[in-house]
Amino acid sequence: MLLPAWELCLYGLLTVGSHLYAFYEAHQVSRKYEAAMDRRFGLDPGTLFRGLKKDPMDFEWSYWIEWGRERILWLLAGHLLVSQMSRLLVEKYKPWCLMAYGMTACWLLLGIKGFAVILLHAAISFAVAQFQQSLLTWLCSLTLLSTLRIPAVEETKRKWYETENEYYLLLFTVSVRCLFCTSFSLEYCWHAPAQKSSHSFPWMLAYVFYYPTFHNGPLVNFDEFSKQMRRQEAFSVKTNLSILIVGIIRIFFWWCLAELMIHLMYIHALYSSALPLESASYWALGGLALAQVLFFYVKYLVLYGVPGLLLQMDGLKPPALPCCVSLMHSFTKMWRSFDVGLHRFLVRCEYEWLSLQSHVYGRCFCDLKQIYSCRTQSCKDLQVCLIYAFCVAPFKSVTA
């Protein structure tokens, strides 16, 4: 039963009004401590908004924006050109054209050694998948992921590049590729021998080196990728052009909004300083907390919006973009609908596998299955811990 229209309007006005006032208080605190933040963290001069300084403390945003401006956006534009030409002229060979382009882009950006590392990971994962043992596949994936934290290996890889940012790009890329290799290998284990032609090593390379999702996701399970990539649809230049223009306008708006937020409110810099937080009002503290969460949301609209647009242009269906966190009342919905690709990966590659294998491996898997299906707060917290352990922890070492 819906609430009366006047009541919905009242709640809407109260929500928007409280958001704006909290942001205003956070902005006032930012202006008050601007000089102190500049001395301590070195605020960047505003580029998009002249006369304002910019909070540079969000590593992920600064890192990907810098790489995007320098090289990644140009490589994505090249992917778009190859994709549209292959759809127009050689639709049947589109997966292999995109695979060749992705491997070339990887070679150009990460060098021959970085390319060899990712190719080696894919080859090892494929070789282990031949045993058709899901548990063995998981152990292989976790072992490959753990090599990123071996000091000797880290030092060797650092020597391949002139800057730390180039090494971090390899680290991020290998971590994400490991999840893609896991998805392919598990699908290989689960399919009958008659279906193995669609799970060959060339198809694994087409999946692993698909460039729009190459460096930072979003995650797309191999089963979905393979089915959609094999499907041949009518190609319309006019339709694709309209999708591209609308998508670029939306992403540009989201990027401007994210930049405006870190120009008006020094969210991350203030959270690294005790004095401003101690003297701030409750409204200002609430505004800073809300701004940080909403900035994270808008950031991923951009970071996932760009590859999502290219997936659409390639005739694939991308995972849904994150839902606005201000509209959520439950953290359970938060992690399920914020990163939809990651949620599908966890359901397909962990929960469904545990459901199938619980009768084989006994009590341990039964307990894990109950954790995923449980709705108590303690189990929700443990679900988040599992997600962190498998998918987030490899990335956090960079900013430590």
mmCIF file of C-alpha atoms in Angstrom:
data_model
loop_
_atom_site.group_PDB
_atom_site.id
_atom_site.type_symbol
_atom_site.label_atom_id
_atom_site.label_comp_id
_atom_site.label_asym_id
_atom_site.label_seq_id
_atom_site.Cartn_x
_atom_site.Cartn_y
_atom_site.Cartn_z
ATOM 1 C CA MET A 1 0.000 0.000 0.000
ATOM 2 C CA LEU A 2 1.495 3.327 -1.110
ATOM 3 C CA LEU A 3 1.588 6.363 1.124
ATOM 4 C CA PRO A 4 -0.482 9.413 0.153
ATOM 5 C CA ALA A 5 1.150 11.703 -2.405
ATOM 6 C CA TRP A 6 1.391 14.632 0.035
ATOM 7 C CA GLU A 7 3.217 12.457 2.560
ATOM 8 C CA LEU A 8 5.679 11.182 -0.049
ATOM 9 C CA CYS A 9 6.356 14.787 -1.120
ATOM 10 C CA LEU A 10 6.894 15.821 2.507
ATOM 11 C CA TYR A 11 9.383 13.011 3.118
ATOM 12 C CA GLY A 12 11.133 13.854 -0.143
ATOM 13 C CA LEU A 13 11.506 17.513 0.827
ATOM 14 C CA LEU A 14 12.776 16.600 4.299
ATOM 15 C CA THR A 15 15.320 14.179 2.824
ATOM 16 C CA VAL A 16 16.633 16.605 0.212
ATOM 17 C CA GLY A 17 16.640 19.487 2.692
ATOM 18 C CA SER A 18 18.554 17.555 5.348
ATOM 19 C CA HIS A 19 21.076 16.384 2.739
ATOM 20 C CA LEU A 20 21.701 19.912 1.475
ATOM 21 C CA TYR A 21 22.026 21.411 4.957
ATOM 22 C CA ALA A 22 24.427 18.679 6.076
ATOM 23 C CA PHE A 23 26.531 19.254 2.938
ATOM 24 C CA TYR A 24 26.513 23.010 3.632
ATOM 25 C CA GLU A 25 27.866 22.410 7.148
ATOM 26 C CA ALA A 26 30.543 20.074 5.765
ATOM 27 C CA HIS A 27 31.467 22.741 3.197
ATOM 28 C CA GLN A 28 31.811 25.345 5.962
ATOM 29 C CA VAL A 29 34.182 23.097 7.903
ATOM 30 C CA SER A 30 36.207 22.509 4.731
ATOM 31 C CA ARG A 31 36.561 26.251 4.125
ATOM 32 C CA LYS A 32 37.484 26.875 7.771
ATOM 33 C CA TYR A 33 40.338 24.349 7.757
ATOM 34 C CA GLU A 34 41.378 24.759 4.113
ATOM 35 C CA ALA A 35 44.749 26.328 4.925
ATOM 36 C CA ALA A 36 45.572 23.604 7.465
ATOM 37 C CA MET A 37 44.567 20.838 5.046
ATOM 38 C CA ASP A 38 46.644 22.448 2.299
ATOM 39 C CA ARG A 39 49.750 22.586 4.504
ATOM 40 C CA ARG A 40 49.347 18.996 5.686
ATOM 41 C CA PHE A 41 48.150 17.183 2.554
ATOM 42 C CA GLY A 42 48.878 19.567 -0.309
ATOM 43 C CA LEU A 43 45.476 20.253 -1.834
ATOM 44 C CA ASP A 44 45.534 20.227 -5.637
ATOM 45 C CA PRO A 45 44.665 23.401 -7.549
ATOM 46 C CA GLY A 46 41.208 23.156 -9.117
ATOM 47 C CA THR A 47 41.176 22.275 -12.803
ATOM 48 C CA LEU A 48 37.477 21.886 -13.549
ATOM 49 C CA PHE A 49 36.326 24.525 -11.035
ATOM 50 C CA ARG A 50 38.660 27.509 -11.055
ATOM 51 C CA GLY A 51 39.302 29.228 -7.744
ATOM 52 C CA LEU A 52 38.623 26.073 -5.696
ATOM 53 C CA LYS A 53 41.144 23.577 -4.409
ATOM 54 C CA LYS A 54 40.659 19.838 -4.707
ATOM 55 C CA ASP A 55 40.926 17.059 -2.127
ATOM 56 C CA PRO A 56 43.516 14.588 -3.542
ATOM 57 C CA MET A 57 43.288 12.047 -0.714
ATOM 58 C CA ASP A 58 41.043 9.460 -2.399
ATOM 59 C CA PHE A 59 43.727 7.239 -3.917
ATOM 60 C CA GLU A 60 41.421 5.179 -6.123
ATOM 61 C CA TRP A 61 39.758 8.166 -7.794
ATOM 62 C CA SER A 62 43.008 10.080 -8.349
ATOM 63 C CA TYR A 63 44.769 6.972 -9.614
ATOM 64 C CA TRP A 64 42.216 5.902 -12.218
ATOM 65 C CA ILE A 65 41.500 9.454 -13.406
ATOM 66 C CA GLU A 66 45.216 9.987 -13.987
ATOM 67 C CA TRP A 67 45.609 6.709 -15.890
ATOM 68 C CA GLY A 68 42.417 7.374 -17.822
ATOM 69 C CA ARG A 69 43.601 10.752 -19.043
ATOM 70 C CA GLU A 70 47.039 9.484 -19.969
ATOM 71 C CA ARG A 71 46.393 6.202 -21.781
ATOM 72 C CA ILE A 72 43.456 4.012 -20.771
ATOM 73 C CA LEU A 73 40.717 6.188 -22.332
ATOM 74 C CA TRP A 74 42.609 6.184 -25.635
ATOM 75 C CA LEU A 75 42.942 2.393 -25.521
ATOM 76 C CA LEU A 76 39.224 2.078 -24.724
ATOM 77 C CA ALA A 77 38.463 4.300 -27.723
ATOM 78 C CA GLY A 78 40.573 1.938 -29.828
ATOM 79 C CA HIS A 79 38.603 -1.019 -28.494
ATOM 80 C CA LEU A 80 35.370 0.745 -29.439
ATOM 81 C CA LEU A 81 36.610 1.298 -32.990
ATOM 82 C CA VAL A 82 37.736 -2.342 -33.407
ATOM 83 C CA SER A 83 34.496 -3.610 -31.900
ATOM 84 C CA GLN A 84 32.224 -1.582 -34.168
ATOM 85 C CA MET A 85 34.225 -2.436 -37.281
ATOM 86 C CA SER A 86 34.181 -6.154 -36.440
ATOM 87 C CA ARG A 87 30.419 -6.060 -35.754
ATOM 88 C CA LEU A 88 29.849 -4.312 -39.053
ATOM 89 C CA LEU A 89 32.178 -6.425 -41.231
ATOM 90 C CA VAL A 90 33.091 -9.725 -39.514
ATOM 91 C CA GLU A 91 30.518 -10.387 -36.771
ATOM 92 C CA LYS A 92 31.472 -14.067 -36.639
ATOM 93 C CA TYR A 93 35.065 -13.254 -35.693
ATOM 94 C CA LYS A 94 34.294 -10.444 -33.244
ATOM 95 C CA PRO A 95 35.497 -12.360 -30.099
ATOM 96 C CA TRP A 96 38.876 -13.031 -31.702
ATOM 97 C CA CYS A 97 39.287 -9.466 -32.978
ATOM 98 C CA LEU A 98 38.585 -8.141 -29.483
ATOM 99 C CA MET A 99 40.897 -10.750 -27.948
ATOM 100 C CA ALA A 100 43.743 -9.682 -30.246
ATOM 101 C CA TYR A 101 43.129 -6.024 -29.424
ATOM 102 C CA GLY A 102 42.995 -6.701 -25.674
ATOM 103 C CA MET A 103 46.280 -8.607 -25.778
ATOM 104 C CA THR A 104 47.886 -5.794 -27.783
ATOM 105 C CA ALA A 105 46.603 -3.147 -25.349
ATOM 106 C CA CYS A 106 47.900 -5.198 -22.402
ATOM 107 C CA TRP A 107 51.311 -5.470 -24.084
ATOM 108 C CA LEU A 108 51.447 -1.711 -24.733
ATOM 109 C CA LEU A 109 50.381 -0.701 -21.220
ATOM 110 C CA LEU A 110 52.007 -3.347 -19.000
ATOM 111 C CA GLY A 111 54.931 -4.337 -21.193
ATOM 112 C CA ILE A 112 55.941 -7.776 -22.379
ATOM 113 C CA LYS A 113 56.661 -8.988 -18.826
ATOM 114 C CA GLY A 114 53.302 -7.866 -17.460
ATOM 115 C CA PHE A 115 51.583 -9.471 -20.435
ATOM 116 C CA ALA A 116 53.525 -12.695 -19.805
ATOM 117 C CA VAL A 117 52.457 -12.763 -16.119
ATOM 118 C CA ILE A 118 48.755 -12.532 -16.999
ATOM 119 C CA LEU A 119 49.129 -15.101 -19.794
ATOM 120 C CA LEU A 120 50.959 -17.436 -17.393
ATOM 121 C CA HIS A 121 48.194 -17.093 -14.786
ATOM 122 C CA ALA A 122 45.601 -17.935 -17.425
ATOM 123 C CA ALA A 123 47.590 -20.948 -18.657
ATOM 124 C CA ILE A 124 48.092 -22.312 -15.120
ATOM 125 C CA SER A 125 44.400 -21.853 -14.292
ATOM 126 C CA PHE A 126 43.390 -23.637 -17.504
ATOM 127 C CA ALA A 127 45.813 -26.505 -16.849
ATOM 128 C CA VAL A 128 44.479 -27.028 -13.306
ATOM 129 C CA ALA A 129 40.884 -26.881 -14.612
ATOM 130 C CA GLN A 130 41.607 -29.997 -16.707
ATOM 131 C CA PHE A 131 41.356 -32.055 -13.505
ATOM 132 C CA GLN A 132 37.717 -30.870 -13.227
ATOM 133 C CA GLN A 133 37.975 -30.444 -9.466
ATOM 134 C CA SER A 134 36.386 -27.233 -8.191
ATOM 135 C CA LEU A 135 38.253 -27.316 -4.895
ATOM 136 C CA LEU A 136 41.555 -27.660 -6.753
ATOM 137 C CA THR A 137 40.595 -24.685 -8.926
ATOM 138 C CA TRP A 138 39.922 -22.544 -5.852
ATOM 139 C CA LEU A 139 43.237 -23.567 -4.282
ATOM 140 C CA CYS A 140 45.044 -22.691 -7.516
ATOM 141 C CA SER A 141 43.352 -19.261 -7.689
ATOM 142 C CA LEU A 142 44.157 -18.431 -4.075
ATOM 143 C CA THR A 143 47.758 -19.579 -4.575
ATOM 144 C CA LEU A 144 48.189 -17.371 -7.644
ATOM 145 C CA LEU A 145 46.626 -14.472 -5.765
ATOM 146 C CA SER A 146 48.958 -15.018 -2.809
ATOM 147 C CA THR A 147 52.031 -14.645 -5.052
ATOM 148 C CA LEU A 148 51.233 -10.915 -5.194
ATOM 149 C CA ARG A 149 52.266 -10.663 -1.530
ATOM 150 C CA ILE A 150 55.588 -12.547 -1.754
ATOM 151 C CA PRO A 151 58.288 -9.905 -1.062
ATOM 152 C CA ALA A 152 60.801 -11.307 -3.563
ATOM 153 C CA VAL A 153 58.192 -11.416 -6.321
ATOM 154 C CA GLU A 154 57.027 -7.897 -5.456
ATOM 155 C CA GLU A 155 60.549 -6.508 -5.700
ATOM 156 C CA THR A 156 61.174 -8.250 -9.010
ATOM 157 C CA LYS A 157 57.996 -6.841 -10.538
ATOM 158 C CA ARG A 158 58.745 -3.354 -9.248
ATOM 159 C CA LYS A 159 62.047 -3.404 -11.158
ATOM 160 C CA TRP A 160 60.160 -3.893 -14.414
ATOM 161 C CA TYR A 161 58.670 -0.390 -14.221
ATOM 162 C CA GLU A 162 59.970 3.127 -13.757
ATOM 163 C CA THR A 163 57.207 4.308 -11.399
ATOM 164 C CA GLU A 164 55.149 2.847 -8.550
ATOM 165 C CA ASN A 165 51.924 3.693 -10.418
ATOM 166 C CA GLU A 166 52.891 1.344 -13.255
ATOM 167 C CA TYR A 167 53.564 -1.456 -10.776
ATOM 168 C CA TYR A 168 50.218 -0.804 -9.057
ATOM 169 C CA LEU A 169 48.477 -1.046 -12.426
ATOM 170 C CA LEU A 170 49.959 -4.520 -12.887
ATOM 171 C CA LEU A 171 48.921 -5.451 -9.331
ATOM 172 C CA PHE A 172 45.322 -4.313 -9.845
ATOM 173 C CA THR A 173 45.081 -5.967 -13.249
ATOM 174 C CA VAL A 174 46.467 -9.328 -12.111
ATOM 175 C CA SER A 175 44.116 -9.337 -9.097
ATOM 176 C CA VAL A 176 41.039 -8.747 -11.252
ATOM 177 C CA ARG A 177 42.224 -11.211 -13.920
ATOM 178 C CA CYS A 178 42.580 -13.857 -11.202
ATOM 179 C CA LEU A 179 38.854 -13.581 -10.487
ATOM 180 C CA PHE A 180 38.079 -13.909 -14.202
ATOM 181 C CA CYS A 181 40.325 -16.989 -14.459
ATOM 182 C CA THR A 182 38.498 -18.469 -11.471
ATOM 183 C CA SER A 183 35.113 -17.913 -13.114
ATOM 184 C CA PHE A 184 36.222 -19.610 -16.354
ATOM 185 C CA SER A 185 37.896 -22.545 -14.603
ATOM 186 C CA LEU A 186 34.869 -23.286 -12.426
ATOM 187 C CA GLU A 187 32.550 -23.180 -15.438
ATOM 188 C CA TYR A 188 34.926 -25.604 -17.182
ATOM 189 C CA CYS A 189 34.722 -27.982 -14.215
ATOM 190 C CA TRP A 190 30.920 -27.869 -14.130
ATOM 191 C CA HIS A 191 30.166 -28.466 -17.823
ATOM 192 C CA ALA A 192 29.881 -31.848 -19.529
ATOM 193 C CA PRO A 193 32.562 -33.019 -22.021
ATOM 194 C CA ALA A 194 30.196 -32.334 -24.935
ATOM 195 C CA GLN A 195 30.162 -28.627 -23.976
ATOM 196 C CA LYS A 196 33.917 -28.258 -23.682
ATOM 197 C CA SER A 197 34.217 -26.737 -27.186
ATOM 198 C CA SER A 198 32.720 -23.536 -25.811
ATOM 199 C CA HIS A 199 35.210 -23.631 -22.912
ATOM 200 C CA SER A 200 38.446 -23.881 -24.867
ATOM 201 C CA PHE A 201 41.687 -22.027 -24.136
ATOM 202 C CA PRO A 202 41.072 -19.474 -26.936
ATOM 203 C CA TRP A 203 37.714 -18.651 -25.352
ATOM 204 C CA MET A 204 39.452 -18.247 -22.008
ATOM 205 C CA LEU A 205 41.883 -15.764 -23.573
ATOM 206 C CA ALA A 206 38.997 -13.891 -25.232
ATOM 207 C CA TYR A 207 37.380 -13.611 -21.788
ATOM 208 C CA VAL A 208 40.499 -12.770 -19.774
ATOM 209 C CA PHE A 209 41.805 -10.170 -22.272
ATOM 210 C CA TYR A 210 38.467 -8.476 -22.928
ATOM 211 C CA TYR A 211 39.710 -4.913 -22.519
ATOM 212 C CA PRO A 212 36.757 -2.872 -21.103
ATOM 213 C CA THR A 213 36.788 -4.978 -17.915
ATOM 214 C CA PHE A 214 40.534 -5.595 -17.978
ATOM 215 C CA HIS A 215 41.969 -3.337 -15.273
ATOM 216 C CA ASN A 216 39.189 -2.656 -12.776
ATOM 217 C CA GLY A 217 36.113 -4.701 -13.717
ATOM 218 C CA PRO A 218 33.188 -4.862 -13.368
ATOM 219 C CA LEU A 219 33.071 -8.622 -12.972
ATOM 220 C CA VAL A 220 31.181 -10.544 -15.651
ATOM 221 C CA ASN A 221 30.851 -14.317 -15.189
ATOM 222 C CA PHE A 222 32.182 -16.415 -18.068
ATOM 223 C CA ASP A 223 28.868 -18.155 -18.618
ATOM 224 C CA GLU A 224 27.122 -14.808 -19.251
ATOM 225 C CA PHE A 225 30.027 -13.471 -21.340
ATOM 226 C CA SER A 226 30.219 -16.543 -23.571
ATOM 227 C CA LYS A 227 26.488 -16.746 -24.283
ATOM 228 C CA GLN A 228 26.185 -13.054 -25.108
ATOM 229 C CA MET A 229 29.376 -12.912 -27.179
ATOM 230 C CA ARG A 230 28.212 -15.861 -29.317
ATOM 231 C CA ARG A 231 24.811 -14.301 -29.919
ATOM 232 C CA GLN A 232 24.700 -12.460 -33.222
ATOM 233 C CA GLU A 233 22.331 -9.515 -33.342
ATOM 234 C CA ALA A 234 21.360 -7.040 -36.018
ATOM 235 C CA PHE A 235 23.811 -4.136 -36.048
ATOM 236 C CA SER A 236 22.441 -0.600 -36.281
ATOM 237 C CA VAL A 237 24.900 2.297 -36.521
ATOM 238 C CA LYS A 238 22.163 4.795 -35.643
ATOM 239 C CA THR A 239 21.099 2.913 -32.502
ATOM 240 C CA ASN A 240 24.665 2.407 -31.309
ATOM 241 C CA LEU A 241 25.509 6.050 -31.934
ATOM 242 C CA SER A 242 22.562 7.204 -29.834
ATOM 243 C CA ILE A 243 23.574 4.799 -27.008
ATOM 244 C CA LEU A 244 27.134 6.154 -27.168
ATOM 245 C CA ILE A 245 26.129 9.836 -27.077
ATOM 246 C CA VAL A 246 23.658 9.413 -24.204
ATOM 247 C CA GLY A 247 26.166 7.276 -22.286
ATOM 248 C CA ILE A 248 28.983 9.813 -22.685
ATOM 249 C CA ILE A 249 26.726 12.654 -21.491
ATOM 250 C CA ARG A 250 25.679 10.675 -18.395
ATOM 251 C CA ILE A 251 29.258 9.675 -17.513
ATOM 252 C CA PHE A 252 30.475 13.257 -18.012
ATOM 253 C CA PHE A 253 27.742 14.492 -15.645
ATOM 254 C CA TRP A 254 28.709 11.908 -13.002
ATOM 255 C CA TRP A 255 32.391 12.849 -13.345
ATOM 256 C CA CYS A 256 31.585 16.558 -12.932
ATOM 257 C CA LEU A 257 29.466 15.772 -9.865
ATOM 258 C CA ALA A 258 32.261 13.726 -8.255
ATOM 259 C CA GLU A 259 34.796 16.474 -8.968
ATOM 260 C CA LEU A 260 32.441 19.109 -7.546
ATOM 261 C CA MET A 261 32.082 17.115 -4.318
ATOM 262 C CA ILE A 262 35.838 16.945 -3.661
ATOM 263 C CA HIS A 263 36.247 20.617 -4.602
ATOM 264 C CA LEU A 264 33.546 21.826 -2.202
ATOM 265 C CA MET A 265 34.149 19.344 0.639
ATOM 266 C CA TYR A 266 37.567 18.013 1.643
ATOM 267 C CA ILE A 267 35.990 14.735 2.693
ATOM 268 C CA HIS A 268 38.993 12.438 2.840
ATOM 269 C CA ALA A 269 41.492 15.019 4.097
ATOM 270 C CA LEU A 270 39.231 15.991 7.018
ATOM 271 C CA TYR A 271 38.768 12.343 7.997
ATOM 272 C CA SER A 272 42.549 12.090 8.345
ATOM 273 C CA SER A 273 42.674 14.975 10.836
ATOM 274 C CA ALA A 274 41.471 14.814 14.444
ATOM 275 C CA LEU A 275 41.136 18.541 15.243
ATOM 276 C CA PRO A 276 38.498 19.459 12.609
ATOM 277 C CA LEU A 277 36.398 16.433 13.526
ATOM 278 C CA GLU A 278 36.527 17.200 17.238
ATOM 279 C CA SER A 279 35.311 20.770 16.726
ATOM 280 C CA ALA A 280 32.737 20.058 13.995
ATOM 281 C CA SER A 281 29.011 20.094 14.721
ATOM 282 C CA TYR A 282 26.861 16.982 14.491
ATOM 283 C CA TRP A 283 25.379 18.275 11.248
ATOM 284 C CA ALA A 284 28.869 18.734 9.788
ATOM 285 C CA LEU A 285 29.947 15.248 10.891
ATOM 286 C CA GLY A 286 26.795 13.775 9.381
ATOM 287 C CA GLY A 287 27.382 15.739 6.187
ATOM 288 C CA LEU A 288 30.969 14.480 5.909
ATOM 289 C CA ALA A 289 29.893 10.868 6.477
ATOM 290 C CA LEU A 290 27.072 11.175 3.955
ATOM 291 C CA ALA A 291 29.328 12.921 1.450
ATOM 292 C CA GLN A 292 31.943 10.174 1.727
ATOM 293 C CA VAL A 293 29.407 7.419 1.085
ATOM 294 C CA LEU A 294 27.770 9.293 -1.809
ATOM 295 C CA PHE A 295 31.155 10.137 -3.330
ATOM 296 C CA PHE A 296 31.981 6.423 -3.297
ATOM 297 C CA TYR A 297 28.688 5.798 -5.101
ATOM 298 C CA VAL A 298 29.244 8.481 -7.759
ATOM 299 C CA LYS A 299 32.854 7.361 -8.197
ATOM 300 C CA TYR A 300 31.739 3.887 -9.181
ATOM 301 C CA LEU A 301 29.073 5.258 -11.496
ATOM 302 C CA VAL A 302 32.045 6.619 -13.456
ATOM 303 C CA LEU A 303 34.496 3.726 -12.984
ATOM 304 C CA TYR A 304 31.869 1.109 -13.893
ATOM 305 C CA GLY A 305 29.892 3.363 -16.237
ATOM 306 C CA VAL A 306 32.694 3.621 -18.803
ATOM 307 C CA PRO A 307 33.249 -0.158 -19.253
ATOM 308 C CA GLY A 308 29.485 -0.699 -18.963
ATOM 309 C CA LEU A 309 28.924 1.633 -21.920
ATOM 310 C CA LEU A 310 31.501 -0.255 -23.996
ATOM 311 C CA LEU A 311 29.867 -3.565 -23.080
ATOM 312 C CA GLN A 312 26.590 -2.181 -24.454
ATOM 313 C CA MET A 313 28.333 -1.050 -27.632
ATOM 314 C CA ASP A 314 29.719 -4.591 -28.034
ATOM 315 C CA GLY A 315 26.211 -6.055 -27.846
ATOM 316 C CA LEU A 316 26.632 -7.370 -24.278
ATOM 317 C CA LYS A 317 24.522 -6.676 -21.205
ATOM 318 C CA PRO A 318 26.652 -5.098 -18.464
ATOM 319 C CA PRO A 319 25.968 -5.602 -14.753
ATOM 320 C CA ALA A 320 23.605 -2.982 -13.376
ATOM 321 C CA LEU A 321 25.293 0.167 -12.087
ATOM 322 C CA PRO A 322 25.356 0.773 -8.310
ATOM 323 C CA CYS A 323 22.126 1.801 -6.608
ATOM 324 C CA CYS A 324 22.065 5.110 -4.751
ATOM 325 C CA VAL A 325 23.026 4.443 -1.142
ATOM 326 C CA SER A 326 20.594 7.105 0.130
ATOM 327 C CA LEU A 327 17.709 4.924 -1.079
ATOM 328 C CA MET A 328 18.812 1.813 0.836
ATOM 329 C CA HIS A 329 17.536 0.897 4.274
ATOM 330 C CA SER A 330 19.465 -2.375 4.672
ATOM 331 C CA PHE A 331 23.169 -3.162 4.320
ATOM 332 C CA THR A 332 22.204 -6.582 2.946
ATOM 333 C CA LYS A 333 20.807 -4.829 -0.116
ATOM 334 C CA MET A 334 23.816 -2.529 -0.184
ATOM 335 C CA TRP A 335 26.414 -5.160 -1.038
ATOM 336 C CA ARG A 336 24.051 -7.058 -3.329
ATOM 337 C CA SER A 337 23.046 -4.088 -5.479
ATOM 338 C CA PHE A 338 26.112 -1.841 -5.268
ATOM 339 C CA ASP A 339 28.515 -4.156 -7.125
ATOM 340 C CA VAL A 340 26.134 -6.438 -9.018
ATOM 341 C CA GLY A 341 28.928 -8.177 -10.936
ATOM 342 C CA LEU A 342 30.737 -9.101 -7.724
ATOM 343 C CA HIS A 343 27.482 -10.348 -6.167
ATOM 344 C CA ARG A 344 26.755 -12.572 -9.182
ATOM 345 C CA PHE A 345 30.306 -13.912 -9.024
ATOM 346 C CA LEU A 346 29.932 -14.780 -5.335
ATOM 347 C CA VAL A 347 26.558 -16.450 -5.895
ATOM 348 C CA ARG A 348 27.651 -18.376 -8.989
ATOM 349 C CA CYS A 349 31.203 -19.329 -8.006
ATOM 350 C CA GLU A 350 30.918 -19.680 -4.224
ATOM 351 C CA TYR A 351 27.363 -20.109 -2.954
ATOM 352 C CA GLU A 352 26.129 -22.431 -5.735
ATOM 353 C CA TRP A 353 29.343 -24.441 -5.574
ATOM 354 C CA LEU A 354 29.036 -24.810 -1.793
ATOM 355 C CA SER A 355 25.437 -25.910 -2.250
ATOM 356 C CA LEU A 356 26.523 -28.648 -4.662
ATOM 357 C CA GLN A 357 29.530 -29.809 -2.664
ATOM 358 C CA SER A 358 28.206 -29.725 0.900
ATOM 359 C CA HIS A 359 27.323 -33.450 0.774
ATOM 360 C CA VAL A 360 30.889 -34.264 -0.309
ATOM 361 C CA TYR A 361 33.020 -32.118 1.965
ATOM 362 C CA GLY A 362 30.852 -32.257 5.028
ATOM 363 C CA ARG A 363 30.185 -29.947 7.897
ATOM 364 C CA CYS A 364 32.598 -27.167 6.895
ATOM 365 C CA PHE A 365 30.774 -26.342 3.659
ATOM 366 C CA CYS A 366 27.383 -26.730 5.329
ATOM 367 C CA ASP A 367 28.389 -24.062 7.833
ATOM 368 C CA LEU A 368 29.575 -21.748 5.044
ATOM 369 C CA LYS A 369 26.355 -22.308 3.139
ATOM 370 C CA GLN A 370 24.380 -21.339 6.238
ATOM 371 C CA ILE A 371 26.471 -18.186 6.553
ATOM 372 C CA TYR A 372 25.487 -17.090 3.030
ATOM 373 C CA SER A 373 21.815 -17.843 3.532
ATOM 374 C CA CYS A 374 21.565 -16.474 7.090
ATOM 375 C CA ARG A 375 19.857 -13.155 7.766
ATOM 376 C CA THR A 376 21.008 -12.413 11.329
ATOM 377 C CA GLN A 377 23.300 -9.424 11.837
ATOM 378 C CA SER A 378 26.291 -11.536 12.942
ATOM 379 C CA CYS A 379 26.078 -13.649 9.787
ATOM 380 C CA LYS A 380 25.713 -10.545 7.617
ATOM 381 C CA ASP A 381 28.936 -9.257 9.135
ATOM 382 C CA LEU A 382 30.625 -12.585 8.377
ATOM 383 C CA GLN A 383 29.370 -12.419 4.779
ATOM 384 C CA VAL A 384 31.065 -9.051 4.432
ATOM 385 C CA CYS A 385 34.270 -10.528 5.918
ATOM 386 C CA LEU A 386 34.232 -13.320 3.322
ATOM 387 C CA ILE A 387 33.765 -10.805 0.515
ATOM 388 C CA TYR A 388 36.650 -8.749 1.909
ATOM 389 C CA ALA A 389 38.948 -11.776 2.202
ATOM 390 C CA PHE A 390 38.342 -13.054 -1.316
ATOM 391 C CA CYS A 391 37.897 -9.883 -3.363
ATOM 392 C CA VAL A 392 38.985 -6.713 -1.549
ATOM 393 C CA ALA A 393 42.049 -7.521 0.544
ATOM 394 C CA PRO A 394 44.458 -7.847 -2.437
ATOM 395 C CA PHE A 395 43.780 -4.200 -3.347
ATOM 396 C CA LYS A 396 44.171 -2.709 0.123
ATOM 397 C CA SER A 397 47.892 -3.395 0.365
ATOM 398 C CA VAL A 398 48.572 -0.645 -2.154
ATOM 399 C CA THR A 399 47.301 2.164 0.091
ATOM 400 C CA ALA A 400 48.694 0.709 3.325
#
